[in-house]
Coordinates of C-alpha atoms in Angstrom, one line a residue:
Chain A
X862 CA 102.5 107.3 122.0
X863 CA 105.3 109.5 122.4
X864 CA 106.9 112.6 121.4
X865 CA 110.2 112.5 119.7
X866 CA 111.6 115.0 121.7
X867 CA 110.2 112.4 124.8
X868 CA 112.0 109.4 123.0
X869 CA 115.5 112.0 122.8
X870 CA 115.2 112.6 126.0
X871 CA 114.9 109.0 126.7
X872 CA 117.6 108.0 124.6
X873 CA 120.1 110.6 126.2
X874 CA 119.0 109.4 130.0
X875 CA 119.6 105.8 129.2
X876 CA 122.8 104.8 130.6
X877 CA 125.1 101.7 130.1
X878 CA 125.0 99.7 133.5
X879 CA 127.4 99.7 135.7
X880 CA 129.7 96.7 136.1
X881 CA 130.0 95.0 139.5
X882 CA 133.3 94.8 140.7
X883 CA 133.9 91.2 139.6
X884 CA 133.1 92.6 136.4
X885 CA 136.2 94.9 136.4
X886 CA 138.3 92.6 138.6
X887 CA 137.9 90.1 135.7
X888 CA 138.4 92.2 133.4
X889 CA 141.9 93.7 134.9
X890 CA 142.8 89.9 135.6
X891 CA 142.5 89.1 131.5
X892 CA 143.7 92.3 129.9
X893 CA 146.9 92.5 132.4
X894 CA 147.7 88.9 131.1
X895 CA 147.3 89.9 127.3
X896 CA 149.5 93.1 128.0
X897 CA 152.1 90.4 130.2
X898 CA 152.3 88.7 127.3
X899 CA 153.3 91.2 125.4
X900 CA 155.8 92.7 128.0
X901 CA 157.3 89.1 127.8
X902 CA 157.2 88.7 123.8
X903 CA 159.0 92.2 123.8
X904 CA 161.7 92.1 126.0
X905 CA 162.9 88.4 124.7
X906 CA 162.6 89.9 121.2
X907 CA 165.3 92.9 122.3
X908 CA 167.0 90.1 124.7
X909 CA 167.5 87.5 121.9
X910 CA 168.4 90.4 119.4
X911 CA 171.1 91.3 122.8
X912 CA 172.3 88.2 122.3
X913 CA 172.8 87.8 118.8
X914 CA 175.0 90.7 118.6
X915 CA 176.9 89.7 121.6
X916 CA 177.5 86.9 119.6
X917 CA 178.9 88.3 116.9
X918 CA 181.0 90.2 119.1
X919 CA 182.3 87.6 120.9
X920 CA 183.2 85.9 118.0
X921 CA 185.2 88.6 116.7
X922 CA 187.2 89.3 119.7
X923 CA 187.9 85.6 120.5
X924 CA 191.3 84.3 120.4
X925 CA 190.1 82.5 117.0
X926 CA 192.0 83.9 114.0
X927 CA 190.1 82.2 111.5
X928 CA 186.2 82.6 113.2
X929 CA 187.4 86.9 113.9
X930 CA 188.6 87.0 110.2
X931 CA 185.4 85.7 109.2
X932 CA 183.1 87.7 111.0
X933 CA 185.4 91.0 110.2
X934 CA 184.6 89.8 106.6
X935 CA 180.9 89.6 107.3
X936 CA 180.7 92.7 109.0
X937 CA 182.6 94.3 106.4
X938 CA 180.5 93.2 103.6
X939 CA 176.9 94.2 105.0
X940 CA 178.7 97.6 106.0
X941 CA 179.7 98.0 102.5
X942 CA 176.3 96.2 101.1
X943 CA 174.3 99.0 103.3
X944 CA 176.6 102.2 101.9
X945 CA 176.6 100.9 98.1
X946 CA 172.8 99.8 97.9
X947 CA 171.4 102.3 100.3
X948 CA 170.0 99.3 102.1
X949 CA 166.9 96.8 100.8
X950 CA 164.3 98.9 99.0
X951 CA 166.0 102.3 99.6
X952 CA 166.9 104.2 96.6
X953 CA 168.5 107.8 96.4
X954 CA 166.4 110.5 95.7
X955 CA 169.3 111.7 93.6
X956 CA 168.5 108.9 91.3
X957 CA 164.6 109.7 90.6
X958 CA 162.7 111.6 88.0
X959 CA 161.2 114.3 88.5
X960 CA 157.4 113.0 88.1
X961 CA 158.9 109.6 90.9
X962 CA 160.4 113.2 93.4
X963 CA 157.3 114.8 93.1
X964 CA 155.5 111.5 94.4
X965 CA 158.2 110.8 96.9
X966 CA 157.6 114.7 98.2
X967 CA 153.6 114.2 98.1
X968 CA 154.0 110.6 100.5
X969 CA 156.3 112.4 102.9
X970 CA 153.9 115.0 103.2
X971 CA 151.0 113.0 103.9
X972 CA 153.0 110.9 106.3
X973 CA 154.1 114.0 108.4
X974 CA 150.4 115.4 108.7
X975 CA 148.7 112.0 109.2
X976 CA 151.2 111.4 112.1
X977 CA 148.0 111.0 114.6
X978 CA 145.7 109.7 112.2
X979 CA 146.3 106.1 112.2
X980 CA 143.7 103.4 111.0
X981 CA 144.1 100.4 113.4
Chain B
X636 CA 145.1 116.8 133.5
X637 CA 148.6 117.5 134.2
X638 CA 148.6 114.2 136.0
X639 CA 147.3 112.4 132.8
X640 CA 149.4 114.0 130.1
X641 CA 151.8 112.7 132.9
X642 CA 150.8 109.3 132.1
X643 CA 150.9 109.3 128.9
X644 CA 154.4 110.4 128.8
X645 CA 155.5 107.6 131.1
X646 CA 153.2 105.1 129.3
X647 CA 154.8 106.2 126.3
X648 CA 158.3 105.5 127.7
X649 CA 157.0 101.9 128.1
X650 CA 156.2 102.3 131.8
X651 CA 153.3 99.5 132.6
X652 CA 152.2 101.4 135.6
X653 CA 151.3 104.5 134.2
X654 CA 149.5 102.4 131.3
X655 CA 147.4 100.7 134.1
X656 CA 146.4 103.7 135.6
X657 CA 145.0 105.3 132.1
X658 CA 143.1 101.9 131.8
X659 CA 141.5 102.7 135.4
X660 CA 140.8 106.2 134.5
X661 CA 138.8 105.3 131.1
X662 CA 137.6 101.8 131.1
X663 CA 134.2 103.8 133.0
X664 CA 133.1 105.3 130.5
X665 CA 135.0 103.6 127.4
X666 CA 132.9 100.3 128.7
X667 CA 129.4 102.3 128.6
X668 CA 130.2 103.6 124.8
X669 CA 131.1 100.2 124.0
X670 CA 127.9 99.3 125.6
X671 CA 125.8 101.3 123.4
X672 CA 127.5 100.2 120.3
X673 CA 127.5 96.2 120.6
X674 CA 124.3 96.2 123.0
X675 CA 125.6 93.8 125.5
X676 CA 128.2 93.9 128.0
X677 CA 130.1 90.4 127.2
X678 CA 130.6 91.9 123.8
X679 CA 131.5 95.4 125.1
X680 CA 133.8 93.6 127.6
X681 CA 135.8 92.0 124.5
X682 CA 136.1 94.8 122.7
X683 CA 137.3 96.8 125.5
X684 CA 140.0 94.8 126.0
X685 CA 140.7 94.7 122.4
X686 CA 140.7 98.5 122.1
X687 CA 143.2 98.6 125.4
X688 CA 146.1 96.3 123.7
X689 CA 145.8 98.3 120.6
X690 CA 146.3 101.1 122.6
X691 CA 149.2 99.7 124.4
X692 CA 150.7 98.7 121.2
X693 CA 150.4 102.0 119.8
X694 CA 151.0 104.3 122.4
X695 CA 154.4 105.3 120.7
X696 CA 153.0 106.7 117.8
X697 CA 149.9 109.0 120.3
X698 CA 152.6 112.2 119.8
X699 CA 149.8 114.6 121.3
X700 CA 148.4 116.1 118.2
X701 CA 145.2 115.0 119.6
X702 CA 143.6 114.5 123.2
X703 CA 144.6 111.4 124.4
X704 CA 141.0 110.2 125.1
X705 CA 140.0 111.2 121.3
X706 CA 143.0 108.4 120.1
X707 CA 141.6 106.1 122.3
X708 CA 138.2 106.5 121.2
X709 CA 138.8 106.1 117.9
X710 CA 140.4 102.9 118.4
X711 CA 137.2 102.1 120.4
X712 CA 135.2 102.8 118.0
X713 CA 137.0 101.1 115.1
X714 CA 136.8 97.9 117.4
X715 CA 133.0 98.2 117.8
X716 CA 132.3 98.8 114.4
X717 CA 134.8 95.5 113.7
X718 CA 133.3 93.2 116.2
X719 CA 129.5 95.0 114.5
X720 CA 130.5 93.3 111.5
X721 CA 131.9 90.2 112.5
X722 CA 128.5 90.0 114.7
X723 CA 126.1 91.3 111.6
X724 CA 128.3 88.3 109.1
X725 CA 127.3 85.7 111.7
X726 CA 124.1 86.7 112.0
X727 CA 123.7 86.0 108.3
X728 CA 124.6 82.5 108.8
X729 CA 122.8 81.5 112.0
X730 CA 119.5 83.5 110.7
X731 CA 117.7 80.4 110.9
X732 CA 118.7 79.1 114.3
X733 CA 116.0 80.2 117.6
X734 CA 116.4 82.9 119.8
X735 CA 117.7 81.6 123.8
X736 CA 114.9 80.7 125.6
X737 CA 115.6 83.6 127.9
X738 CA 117.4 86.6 127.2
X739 CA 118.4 87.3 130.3
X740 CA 120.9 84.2 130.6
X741 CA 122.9 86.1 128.2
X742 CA 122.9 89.0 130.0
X743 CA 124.6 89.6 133.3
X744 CA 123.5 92.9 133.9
X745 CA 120.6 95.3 132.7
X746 CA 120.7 98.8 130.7
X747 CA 119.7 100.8 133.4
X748 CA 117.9 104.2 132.9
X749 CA 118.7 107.6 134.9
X750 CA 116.1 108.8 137.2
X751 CA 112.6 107.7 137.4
X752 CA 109.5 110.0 136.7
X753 CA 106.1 110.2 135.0
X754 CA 107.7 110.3 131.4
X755 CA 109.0 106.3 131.9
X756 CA 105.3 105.2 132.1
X757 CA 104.5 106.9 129.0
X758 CA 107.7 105.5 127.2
X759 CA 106.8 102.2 127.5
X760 CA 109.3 98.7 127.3
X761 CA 107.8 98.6 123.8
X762 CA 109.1 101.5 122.4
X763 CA 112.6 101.2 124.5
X764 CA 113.2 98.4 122.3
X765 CA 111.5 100.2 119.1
X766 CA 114.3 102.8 119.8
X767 CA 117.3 100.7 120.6
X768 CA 116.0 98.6 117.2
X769 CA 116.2 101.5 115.1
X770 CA 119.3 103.0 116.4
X771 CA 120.8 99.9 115.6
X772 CA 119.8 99.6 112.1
X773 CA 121.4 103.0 111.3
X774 CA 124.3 103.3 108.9
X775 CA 127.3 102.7 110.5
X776 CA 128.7 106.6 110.6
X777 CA 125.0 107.8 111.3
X778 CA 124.9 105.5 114.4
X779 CA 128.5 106.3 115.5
X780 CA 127.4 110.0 115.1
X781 CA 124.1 109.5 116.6
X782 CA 125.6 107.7 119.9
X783 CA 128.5 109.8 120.2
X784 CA 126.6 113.1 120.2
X785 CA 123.1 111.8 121.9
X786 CA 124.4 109.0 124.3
X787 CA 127.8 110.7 125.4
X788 CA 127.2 114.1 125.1
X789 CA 129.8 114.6 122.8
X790 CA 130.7 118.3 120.7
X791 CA 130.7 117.7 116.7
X792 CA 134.3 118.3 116.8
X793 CA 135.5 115.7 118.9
X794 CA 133.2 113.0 117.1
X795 CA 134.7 114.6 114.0
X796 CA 137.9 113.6 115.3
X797 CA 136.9 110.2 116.5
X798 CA 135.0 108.9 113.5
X799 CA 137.9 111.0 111.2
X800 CA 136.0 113.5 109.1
X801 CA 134.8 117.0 109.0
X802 CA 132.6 118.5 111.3
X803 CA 130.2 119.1 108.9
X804 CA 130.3 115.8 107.8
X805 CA 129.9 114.8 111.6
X806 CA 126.7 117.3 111.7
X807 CA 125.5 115.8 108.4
X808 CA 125.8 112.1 109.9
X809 CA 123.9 113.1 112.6
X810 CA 121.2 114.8 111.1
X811 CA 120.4 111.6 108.7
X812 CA 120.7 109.7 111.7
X813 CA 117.8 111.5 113.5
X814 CA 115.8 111.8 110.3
X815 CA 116.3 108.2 109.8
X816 CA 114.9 107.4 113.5
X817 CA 112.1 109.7 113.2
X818 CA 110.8 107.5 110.2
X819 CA 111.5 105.0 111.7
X820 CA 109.8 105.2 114.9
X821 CA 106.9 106.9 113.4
X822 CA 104.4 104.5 113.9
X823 CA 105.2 105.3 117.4
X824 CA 105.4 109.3 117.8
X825 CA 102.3 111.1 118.4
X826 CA 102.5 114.4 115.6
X827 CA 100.1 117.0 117.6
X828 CA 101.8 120.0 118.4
X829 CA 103.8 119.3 115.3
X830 CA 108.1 120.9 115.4
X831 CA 110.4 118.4 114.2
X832 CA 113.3 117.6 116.8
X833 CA 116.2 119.4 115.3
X834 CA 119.5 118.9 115.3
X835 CA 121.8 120.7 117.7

């Protein structure tokens, strides 16, 4: 038989063990591949979305009349799309009720203060 | 400090170095609180690494309205209590199946206690696992509370921030949390001399 104040003490001197170092060395060896693997998905994201536009550019600047008026009409388009629709899913504040501002405010606000306060 | 707010910065600017060298300064201690939540150090190992990409994946949103280590935590903690539940839902299913002939297979290294002394022959290997039993059958926030505080030595308000409530919340948490293990482990606590163990 024990106190409780014998089984807190206990409880607060009991320590995780310590991990060889093969523990860690493993352990460095698997996470640096996961995080590798996410440099590497990352950067051919950004290089493939590089490219893409590149693409686009090239086309437009080629010595192509027809492929450059096409892509000049493209552009055009999803510039114009963009400034007359606000985008996918955007709509102006301008156009809200008062009751759909009020919500729009209250969101905004508790996205600015929950900046740090992420669930993952 | 300097040096690590440092870090951050850099590993927030995508630099791999400085992300590596954040992982050497916590995986000590973030390995012994994953430790205390999953009970064994193949599972605390997992989660670790878990918690780390997260981290790595995130680190652009960490703007510094918190310590750095309290962000991470967090995410430590929200993996333990994931892989708890994954764990606890598998349990359910393979209730019926033995237990390993010996334990210690699964195991590669043991819990280790500080400092010897006359006390350790009194708290016997029964109780140990009494103890680690009940924490373990705490509600979840009591047991985060209860671990954070008793285990790690933390202050209410940085488990408040880690478990994301109020510190009197936190200090509510962790007075169930002792109540609860005092019942629990009744059968096992001698009552002369009587004083409850409050809460601090």
């Amino acid at each position: 038989m024990a106190s409780f104040k014998d089984i807190m003490d206990m409880i607060a001197k009991k320590k995780a063990p310590e991990p060889p170092k093969e523990f860690w060395l493993k352990f460095s060896r698997e996470l640096g591949e996961r995080l590798d693997a996410i440099d590497s998905r990352n950067s051919s994201r950004s290089h493939g979305f590089a490219e893409g536009l590149g693409g686009v550019f090239s086309v437009l600047f080629q010595p192509k009349p027809a492929l450059a008026a096409a892509a000049l009409v493209v552009a055009i388009n999803l510039v114009l799309f963009s400034l007359t629709s606000g985008g996918p899913g955007l709509v102006s504040v301008a156009l809200l009720s008062k009751d759909d501002l009020a919500g729009e405010l209250v969101l905004t606000d508790e996205l600015a203060s929950g900046e740090n306060i992420v669930d993952f | 400090m300097d040096q690590e707010l440092l870090l951050i910065e850099r590993a927030r600017n995508g630099e791999r170095a400085a992300f590596d060298s954040l992982v050497d300064i916590y995986k000590g201690k973030a390995f012994a609180l994953a430790y205390n939540f999953t009970g064994n150090a193949e599972d605390a190992k997992d989660v670790l690494q878990e918690a780390f990409v997260k981290a790595y994946l995130n680190i652009k949103r960490f703007r510094g309205g918190s310590a750095f280590y309290t962000w991470f935590y967090r995410i430590l903690v929200n993996q333990c209590r994931d892989a708890l539940r994954k764990k606890q839902s598998k349990m359910k299913v393979l209730v019926d199946m033995p237990e390993p002939a010996n334990e210690d297979d699964a195991a590669p290294f043991e819990a280790i206690e500080n400092g010897p002394g006359p006390g350790e022959a009194l708290l016997n290997k029964e109780i140990r696992e009494k103890v680690d039993g009940a924490i373990n059958m705490l509600p979840e926030k009591q047991k985060m509370t209860f671990i954070l505080r008793h285990m790690h030595g933390m202050k209410l308000g940085e488990i408040a921030g880690i478990i994301k409530c109020s510190e009197s919340t936190a200090k509510v948490h962790l007075f169930r949390a002792t109540k609860n293990l005092q019942k629990a482990l009744s059968p096992y606590i001698k009552t002369e001399g009587g004083g409850e163990y409050g809460v601090v």
